Coordinates of C-alpha atoms and ligand atoms in Angstrom, one line a residue:
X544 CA -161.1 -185.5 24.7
X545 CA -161.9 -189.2 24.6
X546 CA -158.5 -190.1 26.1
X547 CA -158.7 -187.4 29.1
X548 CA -161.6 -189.1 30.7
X549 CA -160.3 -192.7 30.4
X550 CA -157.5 -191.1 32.2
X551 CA -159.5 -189.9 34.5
X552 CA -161.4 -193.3 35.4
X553 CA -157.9 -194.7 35.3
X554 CA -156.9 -192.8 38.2
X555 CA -160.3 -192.9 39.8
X556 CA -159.4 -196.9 39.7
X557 CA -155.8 -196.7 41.0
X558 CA -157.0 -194.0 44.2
X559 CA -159.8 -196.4 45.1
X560 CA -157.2 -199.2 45.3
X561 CA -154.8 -197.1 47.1
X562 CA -157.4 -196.0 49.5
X563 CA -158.2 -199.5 50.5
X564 CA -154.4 -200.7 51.4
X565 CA -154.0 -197.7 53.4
X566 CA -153.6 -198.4 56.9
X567 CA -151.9 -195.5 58.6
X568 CA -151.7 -191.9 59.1
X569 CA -147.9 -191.8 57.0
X570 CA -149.8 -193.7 54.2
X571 CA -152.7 -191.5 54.4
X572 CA -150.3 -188.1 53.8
X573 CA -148.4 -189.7 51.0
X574 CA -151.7 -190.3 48.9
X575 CA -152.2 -186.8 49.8
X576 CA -149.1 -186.2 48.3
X577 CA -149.6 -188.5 45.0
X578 CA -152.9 -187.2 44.1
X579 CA -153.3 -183.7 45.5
X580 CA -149.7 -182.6 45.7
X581 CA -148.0 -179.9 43.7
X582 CA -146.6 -182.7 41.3
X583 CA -149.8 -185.2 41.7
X584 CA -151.9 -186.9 39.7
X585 CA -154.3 -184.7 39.9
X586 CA -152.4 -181.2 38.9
X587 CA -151.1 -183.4 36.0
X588 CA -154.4 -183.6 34.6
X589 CA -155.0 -180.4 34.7
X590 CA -151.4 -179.4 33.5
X591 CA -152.1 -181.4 30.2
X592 CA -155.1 -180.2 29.1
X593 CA -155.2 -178.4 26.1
X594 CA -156.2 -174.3 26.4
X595 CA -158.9 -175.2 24.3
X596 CA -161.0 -177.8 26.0
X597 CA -164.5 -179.0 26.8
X598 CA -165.5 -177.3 30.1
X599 CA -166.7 -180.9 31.2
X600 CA -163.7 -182.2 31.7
X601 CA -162.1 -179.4 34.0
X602 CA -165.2 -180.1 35.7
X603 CA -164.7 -183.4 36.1
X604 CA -161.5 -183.1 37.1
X605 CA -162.3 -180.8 39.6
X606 CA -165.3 -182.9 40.9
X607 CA -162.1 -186.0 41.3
X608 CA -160.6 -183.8 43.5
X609 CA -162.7 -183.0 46.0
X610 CA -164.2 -186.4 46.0
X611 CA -160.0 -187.3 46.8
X612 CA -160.0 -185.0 49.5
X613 CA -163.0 -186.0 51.0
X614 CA -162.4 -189.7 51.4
X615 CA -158.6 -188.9 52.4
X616 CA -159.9 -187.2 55.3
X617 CA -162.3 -189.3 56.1
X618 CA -159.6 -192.3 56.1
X619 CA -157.4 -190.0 58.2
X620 CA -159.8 -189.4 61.1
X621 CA -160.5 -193.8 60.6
X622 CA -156.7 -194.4 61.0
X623 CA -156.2 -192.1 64.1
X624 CA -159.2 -193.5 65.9
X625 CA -158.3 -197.4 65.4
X626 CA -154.7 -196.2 66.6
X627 CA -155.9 -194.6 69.2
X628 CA -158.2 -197.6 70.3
X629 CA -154.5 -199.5 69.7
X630 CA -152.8 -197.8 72.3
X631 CA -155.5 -197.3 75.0
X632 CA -153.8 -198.9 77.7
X633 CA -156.2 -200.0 80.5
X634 CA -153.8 -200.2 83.3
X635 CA -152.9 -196.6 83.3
X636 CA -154.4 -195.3 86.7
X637 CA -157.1 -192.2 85.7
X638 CA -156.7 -189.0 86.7
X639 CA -158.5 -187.7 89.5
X640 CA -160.7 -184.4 88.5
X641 CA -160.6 -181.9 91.0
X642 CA -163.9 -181.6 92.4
X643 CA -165.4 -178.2 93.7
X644 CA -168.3 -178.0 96.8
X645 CA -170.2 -175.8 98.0
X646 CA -168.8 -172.2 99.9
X647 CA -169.2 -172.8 103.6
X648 CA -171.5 -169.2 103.9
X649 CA -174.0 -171.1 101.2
X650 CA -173.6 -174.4 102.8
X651 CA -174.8 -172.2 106.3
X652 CA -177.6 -171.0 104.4
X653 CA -178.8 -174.0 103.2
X654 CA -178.7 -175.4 106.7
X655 CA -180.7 -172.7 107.9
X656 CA -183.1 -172.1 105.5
X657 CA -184.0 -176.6 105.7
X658 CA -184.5 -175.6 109.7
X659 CA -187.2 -173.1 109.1
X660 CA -188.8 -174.8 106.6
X661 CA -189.2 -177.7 108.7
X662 CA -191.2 -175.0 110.3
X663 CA -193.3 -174.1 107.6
X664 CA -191.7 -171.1 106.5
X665 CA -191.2 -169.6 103.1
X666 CA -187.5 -168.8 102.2
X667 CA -187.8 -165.4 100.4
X668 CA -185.2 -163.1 98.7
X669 CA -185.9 -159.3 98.9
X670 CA -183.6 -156.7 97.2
X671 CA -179.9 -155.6 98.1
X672 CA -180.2 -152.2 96.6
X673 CA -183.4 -150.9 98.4
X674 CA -185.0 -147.6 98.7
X675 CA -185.4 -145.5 101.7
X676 CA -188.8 -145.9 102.6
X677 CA -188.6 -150.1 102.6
X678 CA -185.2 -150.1 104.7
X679 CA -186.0 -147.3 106.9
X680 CA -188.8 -144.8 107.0
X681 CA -191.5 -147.5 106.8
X682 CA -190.1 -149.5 109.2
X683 CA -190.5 -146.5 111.8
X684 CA -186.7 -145.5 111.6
X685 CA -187.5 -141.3 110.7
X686 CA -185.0 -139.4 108.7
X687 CA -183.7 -137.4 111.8
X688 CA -183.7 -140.3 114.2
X689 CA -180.6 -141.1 115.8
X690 CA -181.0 -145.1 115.0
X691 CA -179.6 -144.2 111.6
X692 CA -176.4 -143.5 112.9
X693 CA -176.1 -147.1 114.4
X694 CA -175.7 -148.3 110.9
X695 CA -173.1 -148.0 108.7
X696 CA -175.1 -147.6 105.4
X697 CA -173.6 -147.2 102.2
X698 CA -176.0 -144.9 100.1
X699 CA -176.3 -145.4 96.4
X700 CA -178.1 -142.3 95.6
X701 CA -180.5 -139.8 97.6
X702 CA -183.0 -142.5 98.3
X703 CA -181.4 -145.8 97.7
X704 CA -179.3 -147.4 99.9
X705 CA -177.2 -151.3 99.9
X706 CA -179.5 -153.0 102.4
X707 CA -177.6 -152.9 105.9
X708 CA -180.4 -155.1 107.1
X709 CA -182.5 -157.9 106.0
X710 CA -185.4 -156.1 107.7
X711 CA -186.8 -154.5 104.0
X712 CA -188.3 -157.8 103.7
X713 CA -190.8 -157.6 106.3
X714 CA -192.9 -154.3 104.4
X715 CA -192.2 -156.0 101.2
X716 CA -193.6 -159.8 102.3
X717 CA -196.1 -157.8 103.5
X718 CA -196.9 -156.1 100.6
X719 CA -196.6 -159.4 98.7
X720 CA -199.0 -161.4 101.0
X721 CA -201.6 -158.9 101.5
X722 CA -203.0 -160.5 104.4
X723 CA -202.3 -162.7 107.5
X724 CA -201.0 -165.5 107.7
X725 CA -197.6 -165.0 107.0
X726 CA -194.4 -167.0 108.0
X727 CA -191.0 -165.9 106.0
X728 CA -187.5 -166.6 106.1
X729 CA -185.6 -163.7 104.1
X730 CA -181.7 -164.8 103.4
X731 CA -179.9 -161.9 101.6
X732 CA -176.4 -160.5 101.8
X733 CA -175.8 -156.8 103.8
X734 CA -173.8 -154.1 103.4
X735 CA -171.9 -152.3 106.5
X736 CA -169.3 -150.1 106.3
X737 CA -167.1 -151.5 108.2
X738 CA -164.1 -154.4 108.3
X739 CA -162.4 -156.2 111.3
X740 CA -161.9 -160.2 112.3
X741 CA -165.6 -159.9 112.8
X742 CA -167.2 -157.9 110.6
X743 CA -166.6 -157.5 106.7
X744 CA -168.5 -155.1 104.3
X745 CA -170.5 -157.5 102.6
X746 CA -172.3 -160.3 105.0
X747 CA -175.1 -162.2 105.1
X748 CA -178.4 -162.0 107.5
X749 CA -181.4 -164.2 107.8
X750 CA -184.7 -162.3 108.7
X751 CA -187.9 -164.3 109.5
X752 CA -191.4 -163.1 110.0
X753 CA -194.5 -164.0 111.4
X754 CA -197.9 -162.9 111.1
X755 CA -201.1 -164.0 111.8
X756 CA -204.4 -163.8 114.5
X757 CA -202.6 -163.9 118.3
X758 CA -198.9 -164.2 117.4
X759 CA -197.4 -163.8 120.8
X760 CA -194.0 -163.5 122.3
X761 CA -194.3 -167.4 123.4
X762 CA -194.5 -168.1 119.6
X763 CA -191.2 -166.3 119.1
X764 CA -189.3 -168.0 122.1
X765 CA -190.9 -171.3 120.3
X766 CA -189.0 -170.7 117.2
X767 CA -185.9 -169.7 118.5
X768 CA -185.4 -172.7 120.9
X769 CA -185.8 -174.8 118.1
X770 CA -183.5 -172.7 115.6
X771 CA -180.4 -172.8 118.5
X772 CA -181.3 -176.9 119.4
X773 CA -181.5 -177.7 114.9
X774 CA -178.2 -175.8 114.4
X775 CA -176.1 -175.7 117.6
X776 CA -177.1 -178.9 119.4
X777 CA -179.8 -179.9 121.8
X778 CA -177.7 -179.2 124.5
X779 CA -178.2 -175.2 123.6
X780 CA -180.9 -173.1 126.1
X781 CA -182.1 -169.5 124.8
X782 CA -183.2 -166.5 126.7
X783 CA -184.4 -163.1 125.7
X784 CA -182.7 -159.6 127.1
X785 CA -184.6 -156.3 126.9
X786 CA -183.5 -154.1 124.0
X787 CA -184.7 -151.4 121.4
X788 CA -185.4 -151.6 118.0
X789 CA -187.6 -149.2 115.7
X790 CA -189.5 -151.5 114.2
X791 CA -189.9 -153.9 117.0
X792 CA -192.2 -153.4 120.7
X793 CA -191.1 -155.2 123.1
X794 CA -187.7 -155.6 121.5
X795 CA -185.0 -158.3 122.8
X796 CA -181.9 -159.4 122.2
X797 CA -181.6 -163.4 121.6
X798 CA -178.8 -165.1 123.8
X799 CA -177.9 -168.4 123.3
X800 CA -175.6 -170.6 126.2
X801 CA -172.0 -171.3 125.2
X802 CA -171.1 -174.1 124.0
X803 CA -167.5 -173.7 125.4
X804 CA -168.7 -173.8 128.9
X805 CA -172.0 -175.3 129.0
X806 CA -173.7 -172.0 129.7
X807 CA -171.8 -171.8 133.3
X808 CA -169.4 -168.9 132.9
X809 CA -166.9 -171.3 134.3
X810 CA -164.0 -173.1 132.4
X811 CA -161.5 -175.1 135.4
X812 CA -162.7 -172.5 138.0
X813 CA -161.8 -169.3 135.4
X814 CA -164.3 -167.7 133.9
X815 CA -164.9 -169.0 130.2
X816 CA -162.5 -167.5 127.6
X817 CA -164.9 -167.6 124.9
X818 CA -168.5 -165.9 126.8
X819 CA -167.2 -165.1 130.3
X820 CA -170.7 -165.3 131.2
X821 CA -172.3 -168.2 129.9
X822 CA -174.1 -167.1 127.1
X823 CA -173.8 -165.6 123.6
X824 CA -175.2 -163.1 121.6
X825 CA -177.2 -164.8 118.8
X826 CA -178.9 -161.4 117.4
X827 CA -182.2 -159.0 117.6
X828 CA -186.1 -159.7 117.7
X829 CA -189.3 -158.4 118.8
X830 CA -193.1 -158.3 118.5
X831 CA -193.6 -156.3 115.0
X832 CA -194.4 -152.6 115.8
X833 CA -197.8 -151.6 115.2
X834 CA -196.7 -148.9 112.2
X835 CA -194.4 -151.2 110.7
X836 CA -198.1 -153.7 110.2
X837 CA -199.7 -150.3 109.5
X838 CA -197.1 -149.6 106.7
X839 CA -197.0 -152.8 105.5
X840 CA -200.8 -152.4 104.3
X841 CA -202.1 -154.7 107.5
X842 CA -204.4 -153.9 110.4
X843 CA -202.5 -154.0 114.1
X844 CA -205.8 -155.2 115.4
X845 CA -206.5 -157.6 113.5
X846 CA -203.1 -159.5 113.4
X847 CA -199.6 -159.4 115.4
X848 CA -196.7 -160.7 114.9
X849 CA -192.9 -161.1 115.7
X850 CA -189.8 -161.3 113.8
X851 CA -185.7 -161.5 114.3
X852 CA -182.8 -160.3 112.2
X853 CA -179.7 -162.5 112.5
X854 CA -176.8 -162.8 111.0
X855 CA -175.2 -165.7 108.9
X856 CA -171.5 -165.4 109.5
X857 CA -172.2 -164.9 112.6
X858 CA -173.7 -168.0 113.8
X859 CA -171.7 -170.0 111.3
X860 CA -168.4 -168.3 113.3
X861 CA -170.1 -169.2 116.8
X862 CA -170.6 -173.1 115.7
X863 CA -167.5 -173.8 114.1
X864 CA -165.0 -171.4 116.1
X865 CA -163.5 -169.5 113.3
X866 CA -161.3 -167.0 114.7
X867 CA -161.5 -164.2 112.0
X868 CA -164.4 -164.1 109.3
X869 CA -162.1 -162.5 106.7
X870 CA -160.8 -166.1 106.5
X871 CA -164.3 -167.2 104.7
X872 CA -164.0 -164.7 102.1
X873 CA -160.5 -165.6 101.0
X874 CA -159.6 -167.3 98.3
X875 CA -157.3 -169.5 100.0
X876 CA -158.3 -172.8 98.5
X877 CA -156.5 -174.9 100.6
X878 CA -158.6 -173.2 103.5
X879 CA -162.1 -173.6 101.8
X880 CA -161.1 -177.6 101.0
X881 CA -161.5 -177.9 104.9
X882 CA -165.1 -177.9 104.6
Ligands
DAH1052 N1 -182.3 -155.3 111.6 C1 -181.6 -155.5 112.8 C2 -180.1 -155.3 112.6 O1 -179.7 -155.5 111.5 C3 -181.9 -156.9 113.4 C4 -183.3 -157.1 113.8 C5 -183.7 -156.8 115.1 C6 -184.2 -157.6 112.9 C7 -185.0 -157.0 115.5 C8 -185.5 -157.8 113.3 C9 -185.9 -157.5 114.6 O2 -186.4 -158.4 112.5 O3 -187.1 -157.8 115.0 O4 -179.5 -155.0 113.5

């Protein structure tokens, strides 16, 4: 028994030498080889024990081993990272990592929602899956009425629709605030049925809303001058048309001048390609109805106030000149670089 663990420190003594002169990864597997291979050192030991032995010296042997394979690995990973400090070459140019940015539809929103803010306005987002009586019946649209039909709604179950409209938000910022005043910009993604070079099924709208003591329809022009000077140029002039909405009395259409022809109509003595008239549609507004304030828990005379729906592809199309939206939501990267 004696003589087994002087062997034992004997070879204890000859790995630590060993282990010290090794340099490299080829020296590191051959000590794996000489101590831990099929015909090592270390098998030996355990090869020439007699049946009848002191369970101390199996363990011992044993407790060699993995002490072996411990500091062999350990020297490995040493050896592999001084190479690898050997061969770093500084001169090799680095590679360049591609680098993502935002989509142009979130950089639009972005843009928009650091306009209104500048205006004091909260950005809000409302939900996309919306029951009836938020995207509809409380915003004075009846079952029966005929201004259902101008939307192509995609109904998720009796009562629950995909928003086709920002305009949810007003009942529920409403229900939120309690009480005047209130000044929100809602920025959500709609749901149309529909799909052409201008329209796609899913598209973004931005809805704001104001309420408070003697909101007027000055107060709305106010806004939208400075929404179409921030975000088209200062060049741009608005002007309100006569419209209907539900929800909305008076109700307008916005109109913004073209940027193509100045707001003149007129390109080289033909009417502008782009507006023939001078001016573009930039989207709806009005003064908020008196049963949409009613619905929305506040008292019509005690408060007014006006709000606009408009969408996000749409003025993002009218800036940059984009001929067909579907473009935006392709996943033509070398497109989407552009921007
Ligand atoms: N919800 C309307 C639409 O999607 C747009 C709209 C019109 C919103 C007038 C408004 C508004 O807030 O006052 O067509």
């Amino acid at each position: 028994m004696g003589i087994k663990i002087l062997e034992i420190d004997q070879i204890t003594k000859e790995f630590e030498k060993d282990l010290k002169n090794t340099a490299t990864s080829a020296e590191v597997d051959s000590l794996n080889i000489k101590y831990l291979g099929k015909q090592g050192k270390i098998n030996h030991l355990f090869k020439i024990l007699p049946v009848k032995t002191d369970p101390q010296i199996g363990k011992a042997i044993n407790d060699f081993k993995s002490i072996v394979q411990d500091k062999l690995s350990t020297k490995l990973s040493e050896v592999l990272d001084s190479a690898e400090q050997d061969t770093f070459d500084v001169t090799v140019p680095g590679f360049e990592k591609p680098l993502g940015s935002l989509h142009l539809v979130s950089q639009t929103i972005k843009e928009i929602e650091t306009i209104f803010q500048k205006l004091g306005f909260v950005r809000r987002r409302y939900p996309e899956v919306e029951t009836d009586w938020y995207y509809a019946e409380g915003l004075n649209i009846p079952k029966d009425h005929p201004a259902r039909d101008d939307q192509e709604t995609f109904y998720v179950g009796d009562n629950t629709v995909l928003t086709a409209h920002t305009s949810n938000g007003q009942l529920r910022e409403m229900e939120l605030k309690k009480s005047p005043p209130i000044k929100m910009i809602n920025i959500g993604k709609t749901y149309r049925r529909q799909i052409d070079a201008t329209h796609t099924p899913m598209f973004h709208q931005f809805e704001g809303l104001v309420i408070d003591k003697g909101i007027n329809i000055t107060h709305l022009l106010g806004v939208t001058e400075y929404f179409a000077k921030s975000y088209f140029g200062q060049d741009r002039r608005t002007r309100l048309r006569p419209h209907h909405f539900q929800f909305t009395e008076p109700s307008f259409e916005i109109d913004i001048t073209c940027g193509v022809c100045q707001g003149t109509g007129m390109m080289h003595q033909i009417p502008c390609k782009v507006c023939k008239s001078g001016w573009l549609e930039l989207g709806g507004a009005g003064m908020v109805h008196p049963n949409v304030l009613r619905n929305g828990g506040l008292n019509p005379d005690e408060c007014s106030g006006f709000a606009f729906g408009w969408g996000v592809e749409r003025i993002l199309m009218m800036k940059s000149g984009l001929p067909d939206l579907r473009l935006i939501y392709s996943d033509d990267i070398r497109f989407l670089k552009q921007f």
